[in-house]
XYZ file of C-alpha atoms in Angstrom:
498
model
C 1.859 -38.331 -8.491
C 4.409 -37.194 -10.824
C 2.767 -34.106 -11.747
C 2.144 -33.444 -7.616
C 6.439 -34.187 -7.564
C 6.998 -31.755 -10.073
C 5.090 -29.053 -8.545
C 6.845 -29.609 -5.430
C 10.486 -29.863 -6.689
C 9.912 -26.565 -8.609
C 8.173 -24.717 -5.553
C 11.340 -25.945 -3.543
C 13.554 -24.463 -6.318
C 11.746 -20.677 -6.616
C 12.239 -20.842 -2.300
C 15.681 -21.725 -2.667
C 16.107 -18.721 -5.650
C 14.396 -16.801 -3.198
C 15.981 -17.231 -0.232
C 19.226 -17.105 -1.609
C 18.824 -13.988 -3.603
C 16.926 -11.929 -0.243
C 20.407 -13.080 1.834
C 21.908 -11.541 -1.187
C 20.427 -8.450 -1.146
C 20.862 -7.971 2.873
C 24.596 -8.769 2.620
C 24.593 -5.450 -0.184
C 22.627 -3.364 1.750
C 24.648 -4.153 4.964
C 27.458 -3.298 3.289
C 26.340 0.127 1.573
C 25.051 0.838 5.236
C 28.741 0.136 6.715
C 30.415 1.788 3.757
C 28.278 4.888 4.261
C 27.298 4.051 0.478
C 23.550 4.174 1.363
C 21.766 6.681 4.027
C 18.636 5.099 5.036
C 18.355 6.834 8.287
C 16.305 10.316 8.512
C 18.580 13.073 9.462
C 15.830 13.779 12.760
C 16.039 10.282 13.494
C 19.974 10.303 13.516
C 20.124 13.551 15.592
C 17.557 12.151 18.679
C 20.007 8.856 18.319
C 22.873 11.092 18.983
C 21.554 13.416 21.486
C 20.333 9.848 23.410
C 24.389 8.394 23.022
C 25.498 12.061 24.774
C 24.211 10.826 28.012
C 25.356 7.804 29.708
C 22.981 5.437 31.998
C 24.495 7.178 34.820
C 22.914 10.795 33.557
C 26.299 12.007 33.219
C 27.462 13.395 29.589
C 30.127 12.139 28.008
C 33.473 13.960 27.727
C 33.287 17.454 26.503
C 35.361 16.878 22.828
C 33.053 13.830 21.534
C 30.011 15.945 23.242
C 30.676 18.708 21.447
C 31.502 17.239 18.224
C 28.486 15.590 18.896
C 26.103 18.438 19.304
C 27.639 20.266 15.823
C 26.480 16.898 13.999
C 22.871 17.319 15.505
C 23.191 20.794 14.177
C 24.279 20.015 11.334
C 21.230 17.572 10.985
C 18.562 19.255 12.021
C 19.639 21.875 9.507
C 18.113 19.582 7.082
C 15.131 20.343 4.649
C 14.661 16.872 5.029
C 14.344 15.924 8.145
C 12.668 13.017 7.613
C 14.504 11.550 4.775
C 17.336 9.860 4.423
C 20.060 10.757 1.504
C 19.873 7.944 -0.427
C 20.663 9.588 -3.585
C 24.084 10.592 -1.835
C 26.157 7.965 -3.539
C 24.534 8.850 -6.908
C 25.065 12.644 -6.852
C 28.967 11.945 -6.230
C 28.686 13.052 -2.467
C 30.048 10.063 -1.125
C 32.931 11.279 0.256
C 36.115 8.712 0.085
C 33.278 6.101 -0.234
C 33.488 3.109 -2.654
C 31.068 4.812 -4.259
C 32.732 8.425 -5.005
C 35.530 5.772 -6.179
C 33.648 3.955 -8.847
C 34.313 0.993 -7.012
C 30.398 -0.015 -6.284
C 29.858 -3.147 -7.426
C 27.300 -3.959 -10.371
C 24.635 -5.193 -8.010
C 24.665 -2.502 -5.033
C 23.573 0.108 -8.280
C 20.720 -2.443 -8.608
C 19.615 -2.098 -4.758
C 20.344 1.958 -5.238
C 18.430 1.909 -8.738
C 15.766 0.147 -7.140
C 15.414 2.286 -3.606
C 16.246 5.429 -6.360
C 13.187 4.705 -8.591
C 10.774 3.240 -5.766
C 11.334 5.500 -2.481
C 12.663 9.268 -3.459
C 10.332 12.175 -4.164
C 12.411 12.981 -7.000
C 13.078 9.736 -8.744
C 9.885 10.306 -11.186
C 11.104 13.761 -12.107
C 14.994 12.856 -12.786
C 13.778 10.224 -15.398
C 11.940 12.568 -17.774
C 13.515 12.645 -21.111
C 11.015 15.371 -22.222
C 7.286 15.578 -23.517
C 5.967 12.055 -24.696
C 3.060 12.129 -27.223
C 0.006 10.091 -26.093
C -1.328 9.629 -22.739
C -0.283 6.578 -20.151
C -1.466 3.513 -21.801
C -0.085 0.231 -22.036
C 0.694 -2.178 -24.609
C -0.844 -4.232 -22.813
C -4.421 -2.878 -24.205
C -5.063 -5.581 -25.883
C -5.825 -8.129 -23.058
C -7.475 -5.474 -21.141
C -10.339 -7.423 -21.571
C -8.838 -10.950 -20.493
C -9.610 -12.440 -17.176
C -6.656 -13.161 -15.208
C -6.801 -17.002 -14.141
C -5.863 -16.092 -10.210
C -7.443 -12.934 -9.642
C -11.414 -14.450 -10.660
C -12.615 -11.332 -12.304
C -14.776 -11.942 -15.141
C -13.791 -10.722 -18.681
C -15.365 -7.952 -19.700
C -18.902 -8.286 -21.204
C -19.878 -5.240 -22.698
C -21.420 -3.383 -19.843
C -17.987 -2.409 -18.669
C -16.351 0.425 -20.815
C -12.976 -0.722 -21.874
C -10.678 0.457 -19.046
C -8.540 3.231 -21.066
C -12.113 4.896 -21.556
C -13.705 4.893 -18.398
C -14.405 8.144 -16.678
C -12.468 9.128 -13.596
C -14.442 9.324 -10.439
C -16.932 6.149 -9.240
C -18.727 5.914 -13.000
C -22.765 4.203 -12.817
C -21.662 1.253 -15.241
C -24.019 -1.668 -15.972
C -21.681 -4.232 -14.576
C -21.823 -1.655 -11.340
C -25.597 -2.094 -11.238
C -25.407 -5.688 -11.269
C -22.979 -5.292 -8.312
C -25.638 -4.108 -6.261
C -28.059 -5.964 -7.122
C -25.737 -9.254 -6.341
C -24.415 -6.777 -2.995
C -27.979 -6.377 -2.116
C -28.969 -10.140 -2.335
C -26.109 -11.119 -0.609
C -27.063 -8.916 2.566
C -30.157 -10.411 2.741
C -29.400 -13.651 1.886
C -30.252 -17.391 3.547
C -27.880 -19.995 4.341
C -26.510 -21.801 1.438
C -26.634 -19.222 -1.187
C -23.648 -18.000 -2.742
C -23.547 -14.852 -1.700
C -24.297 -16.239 2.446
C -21.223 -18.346 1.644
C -18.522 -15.465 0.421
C -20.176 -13.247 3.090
C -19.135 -16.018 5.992
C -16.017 -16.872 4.601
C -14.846 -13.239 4.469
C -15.781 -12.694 7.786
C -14.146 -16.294 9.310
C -10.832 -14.337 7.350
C -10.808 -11.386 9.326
C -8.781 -12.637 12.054
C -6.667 -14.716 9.854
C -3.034 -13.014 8.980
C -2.652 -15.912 5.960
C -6.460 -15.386 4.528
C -6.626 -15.846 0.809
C -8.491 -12.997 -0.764
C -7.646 -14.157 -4.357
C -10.352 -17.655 -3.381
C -12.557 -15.425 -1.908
C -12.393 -13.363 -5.385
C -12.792 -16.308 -7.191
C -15.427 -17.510 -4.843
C -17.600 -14.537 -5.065
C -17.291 -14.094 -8.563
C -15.420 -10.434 -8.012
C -16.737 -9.189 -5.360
C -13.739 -9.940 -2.582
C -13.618 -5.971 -1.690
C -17.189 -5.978 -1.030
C -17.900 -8.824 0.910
C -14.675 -7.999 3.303
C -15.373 -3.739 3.798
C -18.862 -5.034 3.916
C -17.881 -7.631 6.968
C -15.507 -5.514 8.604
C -18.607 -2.601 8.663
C -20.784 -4.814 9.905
C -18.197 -6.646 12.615
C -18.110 -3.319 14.460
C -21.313 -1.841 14.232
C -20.420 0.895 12.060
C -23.986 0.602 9.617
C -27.177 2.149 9.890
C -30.412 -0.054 9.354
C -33.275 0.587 8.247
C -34.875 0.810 11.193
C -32.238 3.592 12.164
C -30.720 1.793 14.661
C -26.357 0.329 14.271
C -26.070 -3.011 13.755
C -23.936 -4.688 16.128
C -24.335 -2.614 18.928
C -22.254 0.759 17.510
C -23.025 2.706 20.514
C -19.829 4.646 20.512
C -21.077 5.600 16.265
C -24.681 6.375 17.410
C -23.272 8.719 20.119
C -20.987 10.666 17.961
C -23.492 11.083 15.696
C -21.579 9.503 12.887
C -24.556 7.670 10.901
C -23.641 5.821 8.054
C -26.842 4.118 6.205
C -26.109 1.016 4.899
C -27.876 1.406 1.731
C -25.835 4.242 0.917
C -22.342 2.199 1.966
C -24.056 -0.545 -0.322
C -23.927 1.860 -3.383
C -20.537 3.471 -2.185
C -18.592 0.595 -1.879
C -19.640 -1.690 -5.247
C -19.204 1.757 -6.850
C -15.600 2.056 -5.602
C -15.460 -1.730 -6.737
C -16.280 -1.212 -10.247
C -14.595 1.420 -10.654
C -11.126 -0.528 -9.711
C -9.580 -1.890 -13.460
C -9.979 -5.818 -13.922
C -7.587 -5.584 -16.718
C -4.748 -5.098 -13.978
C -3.251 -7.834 -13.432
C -2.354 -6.559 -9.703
C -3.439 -3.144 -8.913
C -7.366 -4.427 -9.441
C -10.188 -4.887 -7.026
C -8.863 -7.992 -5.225
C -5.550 -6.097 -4.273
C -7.862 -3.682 -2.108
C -9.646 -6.485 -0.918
C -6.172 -7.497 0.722
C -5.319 -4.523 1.655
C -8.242 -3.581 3.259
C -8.256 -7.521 5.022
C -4.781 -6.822 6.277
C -5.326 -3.301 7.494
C -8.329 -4.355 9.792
C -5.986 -7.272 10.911
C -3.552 -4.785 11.796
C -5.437 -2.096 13.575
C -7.773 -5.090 15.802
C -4.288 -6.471 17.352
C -2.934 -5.071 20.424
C -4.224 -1.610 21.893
C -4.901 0.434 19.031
C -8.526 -0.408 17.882
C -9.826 0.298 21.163
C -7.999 3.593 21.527
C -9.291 4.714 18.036
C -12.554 6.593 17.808
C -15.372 6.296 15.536
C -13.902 8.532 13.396
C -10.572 6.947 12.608
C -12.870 3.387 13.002
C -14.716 4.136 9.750
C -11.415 5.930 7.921
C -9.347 2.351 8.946
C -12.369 0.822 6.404
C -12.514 3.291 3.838
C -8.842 4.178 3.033
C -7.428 0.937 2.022
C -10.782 0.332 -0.111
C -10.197 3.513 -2.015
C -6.463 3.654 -2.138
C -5.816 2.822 -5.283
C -9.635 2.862 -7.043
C -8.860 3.830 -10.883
C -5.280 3.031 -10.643
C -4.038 2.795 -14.475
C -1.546 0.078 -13.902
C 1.322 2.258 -14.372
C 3.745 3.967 -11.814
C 4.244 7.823 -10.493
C 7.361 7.811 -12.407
C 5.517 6.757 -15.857
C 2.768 9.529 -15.179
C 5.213 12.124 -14.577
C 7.911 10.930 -17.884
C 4.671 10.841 -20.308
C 3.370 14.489 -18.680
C 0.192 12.505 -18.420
C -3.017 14.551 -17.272
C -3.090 13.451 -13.903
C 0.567 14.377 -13.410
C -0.009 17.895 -14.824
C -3.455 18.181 -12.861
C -1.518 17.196 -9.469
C 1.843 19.057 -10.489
C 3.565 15.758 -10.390
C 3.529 14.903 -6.863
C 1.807 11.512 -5.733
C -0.075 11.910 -8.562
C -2.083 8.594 -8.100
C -2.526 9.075 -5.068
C -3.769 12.480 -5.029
C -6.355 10.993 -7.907
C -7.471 8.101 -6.126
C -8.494 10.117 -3.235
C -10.242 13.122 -4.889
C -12.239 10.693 -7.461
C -13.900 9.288 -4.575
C -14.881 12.415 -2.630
C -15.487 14.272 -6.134
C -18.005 11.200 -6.918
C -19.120 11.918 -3.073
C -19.754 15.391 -3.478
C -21.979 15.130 -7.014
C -23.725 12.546 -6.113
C -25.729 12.600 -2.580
C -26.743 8.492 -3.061
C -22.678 7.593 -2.709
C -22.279 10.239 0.068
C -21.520 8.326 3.134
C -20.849 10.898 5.526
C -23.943 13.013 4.442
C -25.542 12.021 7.850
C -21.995 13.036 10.365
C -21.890 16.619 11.687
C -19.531 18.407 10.004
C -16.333 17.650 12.420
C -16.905 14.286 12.134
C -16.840 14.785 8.309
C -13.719 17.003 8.103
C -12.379 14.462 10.442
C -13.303 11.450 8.777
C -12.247 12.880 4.982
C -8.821 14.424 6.672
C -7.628 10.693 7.768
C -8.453 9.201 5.033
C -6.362 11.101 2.557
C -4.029 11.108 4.599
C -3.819 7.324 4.834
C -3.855 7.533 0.978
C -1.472 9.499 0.528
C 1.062 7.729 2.915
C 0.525 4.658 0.198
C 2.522 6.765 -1.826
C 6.542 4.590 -2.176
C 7.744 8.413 -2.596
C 6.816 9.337 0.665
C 7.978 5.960 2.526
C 11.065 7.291 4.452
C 9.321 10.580 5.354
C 6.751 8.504 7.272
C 9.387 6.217 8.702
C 11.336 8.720 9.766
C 8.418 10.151 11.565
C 7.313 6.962 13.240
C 10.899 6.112 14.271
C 11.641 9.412 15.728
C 8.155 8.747 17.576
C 9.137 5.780 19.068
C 12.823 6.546 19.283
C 11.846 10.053 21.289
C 8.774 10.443 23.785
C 7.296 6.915 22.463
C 3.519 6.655 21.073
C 0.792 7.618 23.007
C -2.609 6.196 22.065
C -4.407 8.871 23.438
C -3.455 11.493 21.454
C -4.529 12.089 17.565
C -1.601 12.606 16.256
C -0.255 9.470 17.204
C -3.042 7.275 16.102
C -2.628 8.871 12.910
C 1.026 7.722 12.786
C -0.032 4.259 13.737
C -2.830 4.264 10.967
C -0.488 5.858 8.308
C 2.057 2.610 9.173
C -0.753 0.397 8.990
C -1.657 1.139 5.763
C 1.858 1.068 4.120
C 1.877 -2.161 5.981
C -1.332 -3.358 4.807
C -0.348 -2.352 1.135
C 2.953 -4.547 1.052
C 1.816 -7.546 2.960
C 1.714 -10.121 0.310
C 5.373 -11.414 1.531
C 4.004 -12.086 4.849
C 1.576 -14.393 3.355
C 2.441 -18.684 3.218
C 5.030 -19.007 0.509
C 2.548 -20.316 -2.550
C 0.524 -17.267 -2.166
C 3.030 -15.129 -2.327
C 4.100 -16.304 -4.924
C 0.922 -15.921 -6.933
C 0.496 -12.230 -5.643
C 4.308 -11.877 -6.750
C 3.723 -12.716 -10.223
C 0.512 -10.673 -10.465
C 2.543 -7.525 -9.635
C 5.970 -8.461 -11.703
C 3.820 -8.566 -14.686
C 2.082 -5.551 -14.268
C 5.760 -4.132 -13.857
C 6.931 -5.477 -16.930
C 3.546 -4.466 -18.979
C 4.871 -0.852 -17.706
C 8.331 -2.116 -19.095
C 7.454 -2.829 -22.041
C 5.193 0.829 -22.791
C 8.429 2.407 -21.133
C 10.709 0.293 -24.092
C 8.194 1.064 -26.932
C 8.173 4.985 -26.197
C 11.737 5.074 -25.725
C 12.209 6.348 -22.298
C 14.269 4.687 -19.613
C 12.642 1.669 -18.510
C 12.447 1.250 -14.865
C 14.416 -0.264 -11.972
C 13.143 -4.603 -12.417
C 10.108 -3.535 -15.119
C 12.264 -4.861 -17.893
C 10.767 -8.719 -18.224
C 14.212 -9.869 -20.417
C 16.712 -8.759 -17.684
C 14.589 -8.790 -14.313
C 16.020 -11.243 -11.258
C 12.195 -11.797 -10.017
C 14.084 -13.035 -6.580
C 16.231 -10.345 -6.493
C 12.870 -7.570 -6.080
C 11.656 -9.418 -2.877
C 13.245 -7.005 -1.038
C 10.342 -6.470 1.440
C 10.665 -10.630 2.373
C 13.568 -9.860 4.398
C 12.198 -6.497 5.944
C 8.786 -8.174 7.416
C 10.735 -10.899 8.902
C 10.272 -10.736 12.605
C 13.117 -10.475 15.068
């Protein structure tokens, strides 16, 4: 009883930190918004907000000075190479203005909030931190417990048929621990009430339609296999996999009569290929991460109107992207790529570079190898199609990119509104869902979030630590001796609903 009171009393305390430090944080980026210290608004979004405040609700424009002071802003605006993102870099470059910023006058913790939107959300972040040519590759000092099992993730340790992690080949490698994937992915698609594998496959279906599921049980549960058993679900849920006898299971009509065949054997070997090939040494950016994200996007895009508008397509893109979207991630940042001129960030010229990789090593690994090629059966459209939206949804993953596609889906809204029937739109929608999908832990019940929140604080401060040892600047809240773990919950305060 004691031990149950002490639990309590210190998950009461961490809320309280919490709450108090995200009211915090809103109060300093209120204030930077008022003070014209922080520019969060895409100029395109700004100039359709003008141009609507010309025009009263009587049709009639305002008076001619503040219209045509007006109409220079929007000029001025949509003069912008930028359209869609905001300046938030102004206060830092010294083009504040009279601003308490262009002052000096910014207090200590609004240059946190603009270190942290600096180093998370700006193109250029990654490029304005590099102190010059670092010897060695991306690795971090964290290699020694890249063979540990982390207690709340349930992935085994490594047993010697995995390579150690900082030697596997890129792309979806044939390991031995990926051929005893299959063979456990194969049993558990044929398997009878009661098993183990009948058990994770049931619960991981009951979680579809639950916003508060716990993937990290279901990890635990089916000893690792969490992405699986929910891509595997979802497929199967809407009829989206071939049989054997050639017909889709659960009724895909609207698949069969695009022509979009996917055999499930082949999505069998895909998917625990894109599984294994996911790092268990992570402590967040590991298999059971795109098991969430993939559980949240198809809770996402099955709400409201927009499954039913999507077609078959976009369907089997809304299952693949958030599996692959960050397969072979190293556990380090852009920015850290791009300071240590790492291979990836010289092979993808140091834009998104993980997400460019994370995208290509699956279609590479499609393209060699015809028994992982899951769109080897769609006509070509469908393929381009298919292959199209899901980079793209990988891509928009990408914290670099965020305000570019928030600007876009705000001037969307804020201008002639979505419209379901066109492409362009869903893609939007999907592109949202995702970078929804891929932050959602705050959403969750507070004790899970928690646990997700100190999965992906320590992979921060592993990256802190490499960033201290090879004396480069160590990154906005990766430094574990300084970092306010409240203080980065930024994203609490923007999920909660009006």
């Amino acid at each position: 009883m004691r031990r149950n009171a002490a639990v309590l009393l210190e998950r009461d305390d961490y809320l309280r930190q919490l709450y108090a430090a995200n009211v915090d944080l809103r109060r300093r980026v209120r204030r930077a918004r008022n003070d014209e210290e922080l520019d969060l608004e895409a100029p395109l979004t700004r100039a359709v907000q003008a141009l609507r405040e010309l025009i009263h609700d009587d049709g009639e424009l305002a008076n001619e000075e503040e219209a045509r002071a007006d109409i220079e802003m929007v000029v001025r605006l949509l003069g912008s190479d930028q359209l869609f993102n905001p300046d938030v870099l102004k206060s830092a470059t010294g083009d504040a203005g009279d601003g308490a910023a262009a002052s000096g006058s910014t207090p200590a913790g609004d240059n946190e909030v603009r270190g942290w939107l600096t180093d998370m959300l700006t193109p250029s972040a990654a490029t304005a931190m590099t102190p010059g040519r670092v010897s060695g590759p991306a690795k971090s000092d964290a290699s020694n417990a890249n063979a540990q099992t982390s207690a709340t993730s349930g992935v085994s340790k490594n047993d010697g048929g995995r390579p150690e992690d900082d030697e596997r080949p890129i792309g979806l490698p044939a390991t031995k621990t990926a051929e005893e994937a299959l063979k456990w992915a194969t049993a558990a698609v044929v398997a009878g009430p009661g098993s183990v594998e009948a058990r994770a496959l049931a619960i991981a279906a009951a979680g579809l339609d639950d916003p508060n599921f716990d993937v990290l049980e279901l990890q635990r549960i089916s000893g690792g296999h969490a992405l699986f058993c929910v891509a595997y679900v979802a497929m199967q849920r809407h009829g989206m996999l071939e049989t054997g006898n050639g017909s889709a299971n659960g009724g895909g009509a609207a698949l069969e009569a695009a022509g979009l065949r996917v055999p499930e054997a082949t999505f069998l070997r895909w998917l625990v290929r894109v599984e294994d090939a996911y790092l268990a040494s992570n402590p967040y950016h590991n298999a059971g991460h795109a098991a969430d994200v993939t559980h949240a996007l198809q809770f996402f895009a099955t709400r409201g109107r927009l499954w039913g508008a999507l077609g078959p397509e976009e369907r089997l893109a809304a299952v693949m992207a958030p599996a692959i979207h960050d397969v072979g991630h190293p556990g380090v940042n852009n920015g850290f790529a791009v300071a240590t001129q790492h291979p990836l960030a010289v092979r993808y010229n140091d834009t998104a570079v993980l997400e460019n990789f994370h995208a290509a090593s699956v279609f590479e690994a499609m393209a060699v190898d015809p028994g992982l090629d899951v769109l080897a059966l769609a006509p070509a459209e469908s393929r381009r199609a298919v292959r199209e939206l899901v980079v793209s949804m990988v891509l928009a993953t990408d914290m670099a990119a965020h305000f570019d596609w928030i600007g876009k889906f705000k001037t969307k809204v804020n201008g002639a509104g979505l419209n379901l029937s066109l492409r362009a739109d869903r893609k939007v929608v999907l592109n949202m869902a995702i970078k929804c999908a891929d932050v959602n832990n705050p959403t969750k019940p507070p004790d899970l979030s928690k646990v997700w929140t100190d999965l992906i604080m320590e992979e921060f401060f592993r990256q802190g630590d490499e960033e201290k040892r090879l004396g480069i600047p160590i990154s906005t809240m990766n430094d574990r001796e300084t970092t306010d773990i409240p203080k980065c919950q930024i994203v609490r305060s923007s999920c909660r609903p009006r």
